[in-house]
PDB file of C-alpha atoms and ligand atoms in Angstrom:
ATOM      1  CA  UNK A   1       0.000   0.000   0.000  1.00  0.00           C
ATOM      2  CA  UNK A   2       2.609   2.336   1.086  1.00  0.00           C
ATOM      3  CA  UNK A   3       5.480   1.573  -1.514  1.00  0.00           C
ATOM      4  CA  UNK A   4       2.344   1.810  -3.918  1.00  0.00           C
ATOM      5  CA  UNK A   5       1.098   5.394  -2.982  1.00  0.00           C
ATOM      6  CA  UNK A   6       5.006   6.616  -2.591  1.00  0.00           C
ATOM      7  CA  UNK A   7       5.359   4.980  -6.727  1.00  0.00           C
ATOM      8  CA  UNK A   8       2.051   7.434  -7.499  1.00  0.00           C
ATOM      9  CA  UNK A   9       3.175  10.322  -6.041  1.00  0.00           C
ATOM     10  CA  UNK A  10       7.042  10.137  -7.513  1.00  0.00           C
ATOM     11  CA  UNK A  11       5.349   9.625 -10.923  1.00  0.00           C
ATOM     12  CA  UNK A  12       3.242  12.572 -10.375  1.00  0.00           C
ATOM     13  CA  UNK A  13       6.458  14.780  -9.160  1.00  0.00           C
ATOM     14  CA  UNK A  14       7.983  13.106 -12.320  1.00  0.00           C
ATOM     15  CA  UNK A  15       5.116  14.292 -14.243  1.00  0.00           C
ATOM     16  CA  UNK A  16       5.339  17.386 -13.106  1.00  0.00           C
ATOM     17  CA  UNK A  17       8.546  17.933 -13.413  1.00  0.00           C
ATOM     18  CA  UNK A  18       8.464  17.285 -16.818  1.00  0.00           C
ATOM     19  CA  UNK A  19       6.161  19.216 -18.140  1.00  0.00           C
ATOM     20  CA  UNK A  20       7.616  22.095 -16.369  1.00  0.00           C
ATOM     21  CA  UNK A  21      10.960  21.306 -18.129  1.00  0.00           C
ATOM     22  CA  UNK A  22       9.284  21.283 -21.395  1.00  0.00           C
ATOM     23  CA  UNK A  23       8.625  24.652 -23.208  1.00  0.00           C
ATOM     24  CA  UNK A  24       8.008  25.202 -26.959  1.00  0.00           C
ATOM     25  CA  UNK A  25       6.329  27.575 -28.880  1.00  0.00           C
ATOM     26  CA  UNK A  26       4.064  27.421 -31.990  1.00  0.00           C
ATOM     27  CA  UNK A  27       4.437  30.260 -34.682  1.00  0.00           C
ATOM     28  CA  UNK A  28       1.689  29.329 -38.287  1.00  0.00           C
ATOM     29  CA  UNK A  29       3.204  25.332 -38.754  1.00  0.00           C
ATOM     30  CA  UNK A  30       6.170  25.826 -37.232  1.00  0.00           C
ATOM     31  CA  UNK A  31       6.493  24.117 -32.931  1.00  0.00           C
ATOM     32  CA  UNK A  32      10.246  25.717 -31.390  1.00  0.00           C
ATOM     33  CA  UNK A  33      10.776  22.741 -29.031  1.00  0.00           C
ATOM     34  CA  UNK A  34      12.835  23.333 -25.709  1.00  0.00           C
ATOM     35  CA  UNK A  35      14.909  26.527 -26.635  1.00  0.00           C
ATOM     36  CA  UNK A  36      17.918  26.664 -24.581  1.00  0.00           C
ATOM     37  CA  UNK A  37      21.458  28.316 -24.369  1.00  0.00           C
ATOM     38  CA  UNK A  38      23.847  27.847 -21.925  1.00  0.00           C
ATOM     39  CA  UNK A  39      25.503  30.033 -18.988  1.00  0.00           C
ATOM     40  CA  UNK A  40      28.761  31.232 -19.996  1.00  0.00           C
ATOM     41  CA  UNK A  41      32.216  31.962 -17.940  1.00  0.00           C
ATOM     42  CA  UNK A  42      32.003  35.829 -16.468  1.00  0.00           C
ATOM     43  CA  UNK A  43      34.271  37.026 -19.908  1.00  0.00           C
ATOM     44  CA  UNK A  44      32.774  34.987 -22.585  1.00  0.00           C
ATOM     45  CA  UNK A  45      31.799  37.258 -25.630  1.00  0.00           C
ATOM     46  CA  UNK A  46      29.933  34.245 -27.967  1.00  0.00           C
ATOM     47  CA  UNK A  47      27.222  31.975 -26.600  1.00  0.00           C
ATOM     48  CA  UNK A  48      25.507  29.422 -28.743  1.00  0.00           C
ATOM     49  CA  UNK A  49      21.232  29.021 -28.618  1.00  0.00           C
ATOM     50  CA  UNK A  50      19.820  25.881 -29.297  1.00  0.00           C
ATOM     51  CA  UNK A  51      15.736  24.113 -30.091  1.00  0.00           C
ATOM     52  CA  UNK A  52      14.708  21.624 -32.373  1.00  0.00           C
ATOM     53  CA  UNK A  53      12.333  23.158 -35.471  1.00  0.00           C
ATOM     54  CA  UNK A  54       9.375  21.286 -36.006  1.00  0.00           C
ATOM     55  CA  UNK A  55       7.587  22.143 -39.371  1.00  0.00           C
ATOM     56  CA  UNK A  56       4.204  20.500 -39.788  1.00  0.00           C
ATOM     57  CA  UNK A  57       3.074  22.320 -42.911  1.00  0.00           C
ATOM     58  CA  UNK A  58       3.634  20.706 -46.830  1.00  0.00           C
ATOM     59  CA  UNK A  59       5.977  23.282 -47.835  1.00  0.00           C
ATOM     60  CA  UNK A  60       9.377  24.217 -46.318  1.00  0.00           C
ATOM     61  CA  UNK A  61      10.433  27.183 -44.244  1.00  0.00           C
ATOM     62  CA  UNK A  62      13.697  28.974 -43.404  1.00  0.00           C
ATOM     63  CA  UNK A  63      14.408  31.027 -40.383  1.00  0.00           C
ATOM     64  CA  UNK A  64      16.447  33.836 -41.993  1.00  0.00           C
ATOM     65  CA  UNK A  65      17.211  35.393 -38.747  1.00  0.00           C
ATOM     66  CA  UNK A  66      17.881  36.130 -35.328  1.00  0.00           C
ATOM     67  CA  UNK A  67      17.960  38.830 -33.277  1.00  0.00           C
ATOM     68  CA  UNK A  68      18.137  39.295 -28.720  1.00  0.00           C
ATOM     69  CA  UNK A  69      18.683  42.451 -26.492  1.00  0.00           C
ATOM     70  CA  UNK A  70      21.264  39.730 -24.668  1.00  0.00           C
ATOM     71  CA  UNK A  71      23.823  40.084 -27.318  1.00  0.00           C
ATOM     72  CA  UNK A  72      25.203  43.190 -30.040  1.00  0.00           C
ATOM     73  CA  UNK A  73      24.961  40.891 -32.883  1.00  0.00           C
ATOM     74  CA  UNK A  74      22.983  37.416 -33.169  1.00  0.00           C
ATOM     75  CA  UNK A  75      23.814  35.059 -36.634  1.00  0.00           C
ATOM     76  CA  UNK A  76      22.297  31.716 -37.553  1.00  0.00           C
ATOM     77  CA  UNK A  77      25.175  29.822 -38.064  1.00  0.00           C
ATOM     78  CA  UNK A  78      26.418  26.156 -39.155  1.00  0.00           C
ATOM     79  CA  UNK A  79      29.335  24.289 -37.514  1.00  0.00           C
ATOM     80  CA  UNK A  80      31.062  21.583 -39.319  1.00  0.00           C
ATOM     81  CA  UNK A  81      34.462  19.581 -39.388  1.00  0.00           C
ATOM     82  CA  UNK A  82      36.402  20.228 -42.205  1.00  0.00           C
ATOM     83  CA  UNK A  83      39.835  18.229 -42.902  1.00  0.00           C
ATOM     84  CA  UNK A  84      39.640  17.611 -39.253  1.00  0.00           C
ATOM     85  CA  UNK A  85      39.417  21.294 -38.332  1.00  0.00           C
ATOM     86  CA  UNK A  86      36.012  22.880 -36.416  1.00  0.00           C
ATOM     87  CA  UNK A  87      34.341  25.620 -38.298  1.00  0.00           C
ATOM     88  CA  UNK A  88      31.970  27.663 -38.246  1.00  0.00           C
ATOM     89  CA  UNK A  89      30.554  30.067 -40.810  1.00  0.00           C
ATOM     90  CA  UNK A  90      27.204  32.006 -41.011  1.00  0.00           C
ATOM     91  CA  UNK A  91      24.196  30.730 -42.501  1.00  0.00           C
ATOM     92  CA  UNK A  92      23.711  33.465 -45.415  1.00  0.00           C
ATOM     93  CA  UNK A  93      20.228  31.983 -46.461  1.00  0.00           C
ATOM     94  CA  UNK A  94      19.332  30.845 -43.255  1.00  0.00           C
ATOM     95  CA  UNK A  95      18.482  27.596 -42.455  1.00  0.00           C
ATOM     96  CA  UNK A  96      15.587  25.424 -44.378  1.00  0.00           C
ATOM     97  CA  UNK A  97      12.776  23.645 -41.399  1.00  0.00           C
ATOM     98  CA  UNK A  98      11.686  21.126 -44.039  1.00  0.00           C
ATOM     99  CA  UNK A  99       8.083  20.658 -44.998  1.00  0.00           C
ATOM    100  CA  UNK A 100       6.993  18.092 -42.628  1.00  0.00           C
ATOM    101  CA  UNK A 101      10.201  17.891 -40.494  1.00  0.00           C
ATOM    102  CA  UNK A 102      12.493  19.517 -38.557  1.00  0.00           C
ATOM    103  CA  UNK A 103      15.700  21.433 -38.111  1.00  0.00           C
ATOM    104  CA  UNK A 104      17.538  20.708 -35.444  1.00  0.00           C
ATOM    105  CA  UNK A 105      19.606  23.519 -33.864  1.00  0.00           C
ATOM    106  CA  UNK A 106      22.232  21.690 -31.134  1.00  0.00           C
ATOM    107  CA  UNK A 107      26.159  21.784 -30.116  1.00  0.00           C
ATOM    108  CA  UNK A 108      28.309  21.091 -33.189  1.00  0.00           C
ATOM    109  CA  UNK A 109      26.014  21.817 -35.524  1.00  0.00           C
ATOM    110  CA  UNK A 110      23.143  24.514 -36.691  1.00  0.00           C
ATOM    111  CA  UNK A 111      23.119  27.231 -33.438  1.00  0.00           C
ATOM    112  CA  UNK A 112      21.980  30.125 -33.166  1.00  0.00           C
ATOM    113  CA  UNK A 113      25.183  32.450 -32.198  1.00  0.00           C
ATOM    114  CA  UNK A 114      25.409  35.510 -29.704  1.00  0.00           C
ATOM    115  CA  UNK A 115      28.157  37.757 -30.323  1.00  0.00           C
ATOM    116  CA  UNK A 116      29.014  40.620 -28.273  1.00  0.00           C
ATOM    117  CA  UNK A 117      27.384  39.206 -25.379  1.00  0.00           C
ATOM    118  CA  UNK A 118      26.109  42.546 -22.941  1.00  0.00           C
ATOM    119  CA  UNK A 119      26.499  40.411 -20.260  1.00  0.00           C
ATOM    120  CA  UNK A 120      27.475  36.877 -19.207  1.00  0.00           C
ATOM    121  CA  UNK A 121      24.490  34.187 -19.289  1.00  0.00           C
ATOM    122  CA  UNK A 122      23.956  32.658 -15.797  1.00  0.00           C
ATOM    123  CA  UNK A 123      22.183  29.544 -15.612  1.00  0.00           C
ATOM    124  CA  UNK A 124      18.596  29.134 -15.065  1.00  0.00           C
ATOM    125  CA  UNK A 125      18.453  33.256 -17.228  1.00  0.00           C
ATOM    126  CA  UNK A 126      15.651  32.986 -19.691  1.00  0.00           C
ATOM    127  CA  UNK A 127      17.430  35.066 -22.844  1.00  0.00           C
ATOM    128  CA  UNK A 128      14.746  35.904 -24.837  1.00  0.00           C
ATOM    129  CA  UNK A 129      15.752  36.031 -28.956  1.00  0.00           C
ATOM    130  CA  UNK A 130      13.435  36.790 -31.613  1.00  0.00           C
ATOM    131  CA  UNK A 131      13.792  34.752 -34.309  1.00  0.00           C
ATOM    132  CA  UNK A 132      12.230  35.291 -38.038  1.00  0.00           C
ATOM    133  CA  UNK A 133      10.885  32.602 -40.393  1.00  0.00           C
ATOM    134  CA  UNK A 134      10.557  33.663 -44.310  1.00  0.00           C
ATOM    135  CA  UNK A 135       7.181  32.079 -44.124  1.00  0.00           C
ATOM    136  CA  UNK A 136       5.966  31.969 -40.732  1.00  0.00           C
ATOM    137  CA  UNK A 137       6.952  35.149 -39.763  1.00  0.00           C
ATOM    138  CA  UNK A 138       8.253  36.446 -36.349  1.00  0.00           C
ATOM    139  CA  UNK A 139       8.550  34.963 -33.022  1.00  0.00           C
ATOM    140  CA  UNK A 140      10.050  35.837 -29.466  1.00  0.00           C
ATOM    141  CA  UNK A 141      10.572  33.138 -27.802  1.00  0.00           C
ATOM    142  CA  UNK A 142      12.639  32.618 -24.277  1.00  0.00           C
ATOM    143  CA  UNK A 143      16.207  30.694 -24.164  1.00  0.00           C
ATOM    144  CA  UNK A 144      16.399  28.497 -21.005  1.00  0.00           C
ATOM    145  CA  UNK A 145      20.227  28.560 -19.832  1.00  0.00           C
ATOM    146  CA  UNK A 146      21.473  25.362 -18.748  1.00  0.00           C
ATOM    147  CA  UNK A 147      25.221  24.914 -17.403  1.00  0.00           C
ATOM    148  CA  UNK A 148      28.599  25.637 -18.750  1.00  0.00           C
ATOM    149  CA  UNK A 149      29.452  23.430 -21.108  1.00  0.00           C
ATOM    150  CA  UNK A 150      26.090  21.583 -21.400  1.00  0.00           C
ATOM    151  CA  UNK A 151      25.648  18.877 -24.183  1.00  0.00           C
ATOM    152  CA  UNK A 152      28.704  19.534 -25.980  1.00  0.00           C
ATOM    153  CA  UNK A 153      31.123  22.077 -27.230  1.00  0.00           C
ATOM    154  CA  UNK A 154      31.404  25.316 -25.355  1.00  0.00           C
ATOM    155  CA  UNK A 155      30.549  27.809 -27.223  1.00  0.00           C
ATOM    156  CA  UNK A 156      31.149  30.773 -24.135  1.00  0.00           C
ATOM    157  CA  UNK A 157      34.463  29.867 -23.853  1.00  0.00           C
ATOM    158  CA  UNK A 158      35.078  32.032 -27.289  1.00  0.00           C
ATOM    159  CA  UNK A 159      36.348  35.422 -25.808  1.00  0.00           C
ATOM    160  CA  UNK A 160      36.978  37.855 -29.013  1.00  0.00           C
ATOM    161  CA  UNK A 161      33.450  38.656 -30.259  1.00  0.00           C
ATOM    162  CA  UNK A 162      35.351  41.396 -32.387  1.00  0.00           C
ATOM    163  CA  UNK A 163      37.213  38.952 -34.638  1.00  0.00           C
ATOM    164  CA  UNK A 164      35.918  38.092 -37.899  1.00  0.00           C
ATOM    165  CA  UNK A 165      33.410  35.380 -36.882  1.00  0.00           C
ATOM    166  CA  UNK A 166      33.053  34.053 -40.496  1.00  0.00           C
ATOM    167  CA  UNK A 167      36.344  32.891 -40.790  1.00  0.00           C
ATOM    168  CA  UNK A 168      36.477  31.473 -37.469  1.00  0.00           C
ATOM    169  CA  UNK A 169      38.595  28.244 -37.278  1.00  0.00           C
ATOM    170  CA  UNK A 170      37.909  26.157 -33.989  1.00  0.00           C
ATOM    171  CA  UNK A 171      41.241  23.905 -34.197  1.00  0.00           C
ATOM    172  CA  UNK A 172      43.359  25.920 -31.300  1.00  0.00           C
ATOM    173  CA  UNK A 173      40.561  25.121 -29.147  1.00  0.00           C
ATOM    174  CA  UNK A 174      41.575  22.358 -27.327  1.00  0.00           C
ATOM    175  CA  UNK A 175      39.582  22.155 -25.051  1.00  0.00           C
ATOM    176  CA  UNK A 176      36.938  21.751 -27.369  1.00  0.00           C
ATOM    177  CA  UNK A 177      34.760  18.437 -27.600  1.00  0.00           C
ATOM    178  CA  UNK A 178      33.804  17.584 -30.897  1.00  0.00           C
ATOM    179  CA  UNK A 179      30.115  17.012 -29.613  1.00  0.00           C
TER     180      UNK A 179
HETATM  181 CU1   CU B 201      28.743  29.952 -34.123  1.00  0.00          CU
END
């Protein structure tokens, strides 16, 4: 009886717990599923923002931009591995949320980039960033900051925002995973 009504109520705090974990957003077709970004060390410049794109609708989207009072300049950007060197370059079309699927924006790969960050993230800070679809059109929706280093590659740990982010080469960052 007992172990039974303990095994209810730890499911409920489960439950509970995650659906209070869980936020996403709806903009026309589009769903922005669990936004998040992570806290960065007190001189980071650059800090990465992360969701998974879910496009419902028969024909494809893009989000073309990005843009958050949190940071001077905010790019949609892709990082890849190139002759075994990390890269990352800007997204000049943006990046396609394919008719029925979905774009997912995570370490190592598509992010959302803050440069010239007004102020370092601290976890648990909701950074709000309004991103724009082609289609869809305009949404503000709320970054959740998890830890340093969270799920991969550090972005914060990039300290000259002034450098010419385009041409960025990641291979003198050691410490670097390759997440
Ligand atoms: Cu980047």
């Amino acid at each position: 009886m007992t172990s039974l009504k303990t095994w209810a109520t730890a499911a409920a705090i489960a439950l509970l717990s995650v659906s209070a974990q869980a936020h996403d957003y709806k903009l026309g077709d589009l769903t922005i599923d669990h936004p998040w970004t992570r806290a960065t060390p007190p001189k980071a410049a650059a800090a990465g923002g992360f969701a998974e794109i879910h496009n419902s609708g028969s024909e494809a989207d893009r989000l073309v931009s990005a843009s958050s009072p949190a940071a001077g300049r905010t790019e949609i950007h892709e990082m890849a591995v190139n002759d075994g060197v990390m890269t990352m370059r800007q997204l000049e079309n943006g990046l396609e949320i394919p008719a029925n699927g979905t774009a997912v924006l995570k370490p190592g790969s598509f992010h959302i980039m803050f440069m010239k960050l007004k102020a370092p993230i601290t976890k648990g800070q909701k950074v709000p960033v309004t991103l724009t679809f082609e289609k869809a059109g305009e949404i503000t929706v709320e970054l959740t900051a998890e830890k340093i280093g969270a799920k991969g590659m550090d972005h914060g740990t990039m300290v000259d925002g002034e450098m010419d982010h385009s041409k960025m080469k990641h291979g003198d960052h050691a410490g670097h995973s390759k997440d």
